[in-house]
Amino acid sequence: GCRVINSTLENVVLFDDCVIEDCDLRDCICDDGCELQGIDLRKKMLRKGTKLISGAKEVLSQLKQNHYRMAIASNRPSQFTEIILDHLNVRHYFDYVVCADKVDRPKPEADILKKILDDSYIPASEALYVGDMTIDVETGQRAKMRTVIVLTGSCDEKEIRPLMPYKIIKDVTYLPEII
């Protein structure tokens, strides 16, 4: 493992088993195994550059006003996800937030979606899963849910289409038309 003590670092990538004490870290990637003391790097790094995609807040508001129950299924740890949701000021739109650290197996296994469905008493046949990557198509299919892929993620339509999701949309503003 890596150990950094009393140092100033910039543009650093940190992985498992790192211990960092009293450091001024700027543009870096930190992994779950990092222990930090003296600073709250995780909040700072998660907030940096994190923003909602165009139209997302309006769609969330519209769906909430129409009494749809919404959930987050994230492979990020709960602590990271909550920081992001609070930073973006969207936590109040979601009835459930389930992250990989709260289930036995992360995506693409269906555990995370099944937990949401079980906790909300919604059958998979009445739910819609929205994602933006190939892993989301796989996860939705394993949970036997209709899956909509929004082409604003890291995957393009050529990667998504062969997996045969329920729908593919160009951006999130088309979502209310599908529901």
mmCIF file of C-alpha atoms in Angstrom:
data_model
loop_
_atom_site.group_PDB
_atom_site.id
_atom_site.type_symbol
_atom_site.label_atom_id
_atom_site.label_comp_id
_atom_site.label_asym_id
_atom_site.label_seq_id
_atom_site.Cartn_x
_atom_site.Cartn_y
_atom_site.Cartn_z
ATOM 1 C CA GLY A 1 0.000 0.000 0.000
ATOM 2 C CA CYS A 2 0.851 3.654 -0.390
ATOM 3 C CA ARG A 3 1.459 5.995 2.573
ATOM 4 C CA VAL A 4 1.603 9.781 2.143
ATOM 5 C CA ILE A 5 2.393 11.934 5.198
ATOM 6 C CA ASN A 6 2.642 15.758 5.393
ATOM 7 C CA SER A 7 2.872 16.239 1.625
ATOM 8 C CA THR A 8 1.255 18.429 -1.005
ATOM 9 C CA LEU A 9 0.238 16.487 -4.107
ATOM 10 C CA GLU A 10 -1.442 17.471 -7.370
ATOM 11 C CA ASN A 11 -2.947 15.274 -10.098
ATOM 12 C CA VAL A 12 -2.519 12.086 -8.071
ATOM 13 C CA VAL A 13 -4.273 8.718 -8.366
ATOM 14 C CA LEU A 14 -4.616 6.861 -5.058
ATOM 15 C CA PHE A 15 -5.663 3.216 -4.721
ATOM 16 C CA ASP A 16 -6.418 0.630 -2.034
ATOM 17 C CA ASP A 17 -4.581 0.602 1.281
ATOM 18 C CA CYS A 18 -3.324 4.201 1.091
ATOM 19 C CA VAL A 19 -3.008 6.175 4.305
ATOM 20 C CA ILE A 20 -2.892 9.963 3.902
ATOM 21 C CA GLU A 21 -2.269 12.369 6.785
ATOM 22 C CA ASP A 22 -2.525 16.187 6.734
ATOM 23 C CA CYS A 23 -2.089 16.475 2.964
ATOM 24 C CA ASP A 24 -3.274 19.128 0.539
ATOM 25 C CA LEU A 25 -4.510 16.953 -2.341
ATOM 26 C CA ARG A 26 -6.042 18.557 -5.385
ATOM 27 C CA ASP A 27 -6.914 16.816 -8.661
ATOM 28 C CA CYS A 28 -6.848 13.128 -7.828
ATOM 29 C CA ILE A 29 -8.827 9.931 -7.785
ATOM 30 C CA CYS A 30 -9.141 8.170 -4.462
ATOM 31 C CA ASP A 31 -10.364 4.641 -3.927
ATOM 32 C CA ASP A 32 -12.382 3.175 -1.040
ATOM 33 C CA GLY A 33 -9.250 1.835 0.622
ATOM 34 C CA CYS A 34 -7.838 5.314 1.260
ATOM 35 C CA GLU A 35 -7.804 6.550 4.838
ATOM 36 C CA LEU A 36 -7.762 10.329 5.117
ATOM 37 C CA GLN A 37 -6.950 12.456 8.140
ATOM 38 C CA GLY A 38 -7.013 16.221 8.542
ATOM 39 C CA ILE A 39 -9.011 16.965 5.361
ATOM 40 C CA ASP A 40 -12.266 15.871 3.757
ATOM 41 C CA LEU A 41 -10.901 15.000 0.346
ATOM 42 C CA ARG A 42 -13.837 12.813 -0.617
ATOM 43 C CA LYS A 43 -16.393 15.587 -0.414
ATOM 44 C CA LYS A 44 -14.103 18.011 -2.187
ATOM 45 C CA MET A 45 -13.264 15.608 -5.021
ATOM 46 C CA LEU A 46 -16.797 14.297 -5.466
ATOM 47 C CA ARG A 47 -18.185 17.811 -5.757
ATOM 48 C CA LYS A 48 -15.550 18.994 -8.208
ATOM 49 C CA GLY A 49 -16.961 18.752 -11.708
ATOM 50 C CA THR A 50 -20.152 16.978 -10.605
ATOM 51 C CA LYS A 51 -23.200 18.478 -12.261
ATOM 52 C CA LEU A 52 -26.608 17.401 -13.457
ATOM 53 C CA ILE A 53 -27.148 16.662 -17.107
ATOM 54 C CA SER A 54 -29.286 19.185 -18.942
ATOM 55 C CA GLY A 55 -32.997 18.832 -18.178
ATOM 56 C CA ALA A 56 -32.535 16.331 -15.331
ATOM 57 C CA LYS A 57 -33.865 18.521 -12.520
ATOM 58 C CA GLU A 58 -36.945 19.454 -14.531
ATOM 59 C CA VAL A 59 -37.684 15.793 -15.313
ATOM 60 C CA LEU A 60 -37.188 14.778 -11.676
ATOM 61 C CA SER A 61 -39.520 17.557 -10.564
ATOM 62 C CA GLN A 62 -42.177 16.602 -13.126
ATOM 63 C CA LEU A 63 -42.059 12.915 -12.175
ATOM 64 C CA LYS A 64 -42.221 13.726 -8.455
ATOM 65 C CA GLN A 65 -45.209 16.044 -9.021
ATOM 66 C CA ASN A 66 -46.911 13.159 -10.835
ATOM 67 C CA HIS A 67 -46.332 10.975 -7.748
ATOM 68 C CA TYR A 68 -43.833 8.562 -9.257
ATOM 69 C CA ARG A 69 -41.629 6.867 -6.691
ATOM 70 C CA MET A 70 -37.981 7.170 -7.659
ATOM 71 C CA ALA A 71 -34.837 5.502 -6.448
ATOM 72 C CA ILE A 72 -31.097 5.580 -6.967
ATOM 73 C CA ALA A 73 -29.223 2.317 -7.595
ATOM 74 C CA SER A 74 -25.528 3.128 -7.490
ATOM 75 C CA ASN A 75 -22.362 1.077 -7.539
ATOM 76 C CA ARG A 76 -20.703 3.924 -5.616
ATOM 77 C CA PRO A 77 -20.531 3.608 -1.830
ATOM 78 C CA SER A 78 -23.434 5.159 0.098
ATOM 79 C CA GLN A 79 -21.267 7.905 1.568
ATOM 80 C CA PHE A 80 -20.166 9.058 -1.912
ATOM 81 C CA THR A 81 -23.681 8.900 -3.330
ATOM 82 C CA GLU A 82 -25.194 10.937 -0.498
ATOM 83 C CA ILE A 83 -22.506 13.619 -0.900
ATOM 84 C CA ILE A 84 -23.259 13.884 -4.617
ATOM 85 C CA LEU A 85 -27.045 13.982 -4.133
ATOM 86 C CA ASP A 86 -26.740 16.685 -1.490
ATOM 87 C CA HIS A 87 -24.289 18.691 -3.602
ATOM 88 C CA LEU A 88 -26.665 18.562 -6.572
ATOM 89 C CA ASN A 89 -29.636 19.339 -4.315
ATOM 90 C CA VAL A 90 -31.699 16.436 -5.656
ATOM 91 C CA ARG A 91 -31.864 14.037 -2.691
ATOM 92 C CA HIS A 92 -35.458 15.056 -1.944
ATOM 93 C CA TYR A 93 -36.664 13.641 -5.275
ATOM 94 C CA PHE A 94 -35.712 10.076 -4.349
ATOM 95 C CA ASP A 95 -37.660 7.741 -2.094
ATOM 96 C CA TYR A 96 -34.890 5.169 -1.928
ATOM 97 C CA VAL A 97 -31.125 5.250 -2.323
ATOM 98 C CA VAL A 98 -29.427 1.870 -2.427
ATOM 99 C CA CYS A 99 -25.719 1.550 -3.071
ATOM 100 C CA ALA A 100 -23.357 -1.316 -3.697
ATOM 101 C CA ASP A 101 -22.164 -1.344 -0.088
ATOM 102 C CA LYS A 102 -25.724 -2.221 1.024
ATOM 103 C CA VAL A 103 -26.095 -5.395 -1.056
ATOM 104 C CA ASP A 104 -24.141 -8.623 -1.418
ATOM 105 C CA ARG A 105 -23.386 -8.253 -5.114
ATOM 106 C CA PRO A 106 -23.071 -4.957 -7.053
ATOM 107 C CA LYS A 107 -24.238 -4.315 -10.609
ATOM 108 C CA PRO A 108 -24.436 -6.032 -13.028
ATOM 109 C CA GLU A 109 -26.008 -8.470 -10.553
ATOM 110 C CA ALA A 110 -29.621 -7.565 -9.810
ATOM 111 C CA ASP A 111 -29.322 -7.420 -5.999
ATOM 112 C CA ILE A 112 -29.435 -3.622 -5.866
ATOM 113 C CA LEU A 113 -32.606 -3.380 -7.980
ATOM 114 C CA LYS A 114 -34.267 -6.281 -6.177
ATOM 115 C CA LYS A 115 -33.654 -4.556 -2.842
ATOM 116 C CA ILE A 116 -35.314 -1.384 -4.112
ATOM 117 C CA LEU A 117 -38.261 -3.343 -5.495
ATOM 118 C CA ASP A 118 -38.641 -5.379 -2.295
ATOM 119 C CA ASP A 119 -38.373 -2.325 -0.026
ATOM 120 C CA SER A 120 -40.883 -0.371 -2.107
ATOM 121 C CA TYR A 121 -43.288 -3.287 -2.677
ATOM 122 C CA ILE A 122 -43.252 -2.672 -6.404
ATOM 123 C CA PRO A 123 -43.227 -5.655 -8.773
ATOM 124 C CA ALA A 124 -40.501 -5.585 -11.426
ATOM 125 C CA SER A 125 -43.194 -5.625 -14.114
ATOM 126 C CA GLU A 126 -44.433 -2.216 -12.897
ATOM 127 C CA ALA A 127 -41.029 -0.587 -12.563
ATOM 128 C CA LEU A 128 -38.753 1.149 -15.033
ATOM 129 C CA TYR A 129 -34.991 1.233 -14.642
ATOM 130 C CA VAL A 130 -33.122 4.158 -16.198
ATOM 131 C CA GLY A 131 -29.381 4.000 -16.788
ATOM 132 C CA ASP A 132 -26.707 5.163 -19.185
ATOM 133 C CA MET A 133 -24.262 2.278 -19.610
ATOM 134 C CA THR A 134 -24.102 -1.331 -20.773
ATOM 135 C CA ILE A 135 -23.885 -2.487 -17.145
ATOM 136 C CA ASP A 136 -27.306 -0.899 -16.579
ATOM 137 C CA VAL A 137 -28.879 -2.919 -19.395
ATOM 138 C CA GLU A 138 -27.449 -6.115 -17.911
ATOM 139 C CA THR A 139 -28.602 -5.212 -14.411
ATOM 140 C CA GLY A 140 -32.123 -4.342 -15.546
ATOM 141 C CA GLN A 141 -32.445 -7.533 -17.541
ATOM 142 C CA ARG A 142 -31.274 -9.648 -14.608
ATOM 143 C CA ALA A 143 -33.903 -7.944 -12.422
ATOM 144 C CA LYS A 144 -36.501 -8.552 -15.176
ATOM 145 C CA MET A 145 -37.211 -4.828 -15.425
ATOM 146 C CA ARG A 146 -37.857 -2.688 -18.462
ATOM 147 C CA THR A 147 -34.659 -0.691 -18.892
ATOM 148 C CA VAL A 148 -34.344 2.700 -20.571
ATOM 149 C CA ILE A 149 -30.881 3.836 -21.554
ATOM 150 C CA VAL A 150 -30.142 7.538 -21.849
ATOM 151 C CA LEU A 151 -27.294 8.264 -24.262
ATOM 152 C CA THR A 152 -25.573 10.753 -21.991
ATOM 153 C CA GLY A 153 -23.200 8.280 -20.343
ATOM 154 C CA SER A 154 -19.905 6.783 -21.379
ATOM 155 C CA CYS A 155 -21.507 4.290 -23.801
ATOM 156 C CA ASP A 156 -22.778 5.090 -27.260
ATOM 157 C CA GLU A 157 -25.750 3.666 -29.126
ATOM 158 C CA LYS A 158 -23.591 1.135 -31.013
ATOM 159 C CA GLU A 159 -22.608 -0.443 -27.690
ATOM 160 C CA ILE A 160 -26.105 -0.294 -26.195
ATOM 161 C CA ARG A 161 -28.382 -1.374 -29.068
ATOM 162 C CA PRO A 162 -27.135 -5.019 -29.326
ATOM 163 C CA LEU A 163 -28.057 -5.533 -25.653
ATOM 164 C CA MET A 164 -31.690 -4.768 -26.502
ATOM 165 C CA PRO A 165 -32.885 -2.495 -23.702
ATOM 166 C CA TYR A 166 -36.570 -1.606 -23.555
ATOM 167 C CA LYS A 167 -35.872 1.883 -24.967
ATOM 168 C CA ILE A 168 -32.916 4.082 -25.886
ATOM 169 C CA ILE A 169 -33.367 7.838 -25.624
ATOM 170 C CA LYS A 170 -31.056 10.673 -26.652
ATOM 171 C CA ASP A 171 -31.477 12.642 -23.453
ATOM 172 C CA VAL A 172 -33.388 12.499 -20.196
ATOM 173 C CA THR A 173 -36.061 14.989 -21.305
ATOM 174 C CA TYR A 174 -37.667 12.175 -23.373
ATOM 175 C CA LEU A 175 -38.240 10.059 -20.265
ATOM 176 C CA PRO A 176 -41.717 11.386 -19.303
ATOM 177 C CA GLU A 177 -43.000 10.387 -22.771
ATOM 178 C CA ILE A 178 -42.003 6.763 -22.160
ATOM 179 C CA ILE A 179 -43.590 6.459 -18.737
#
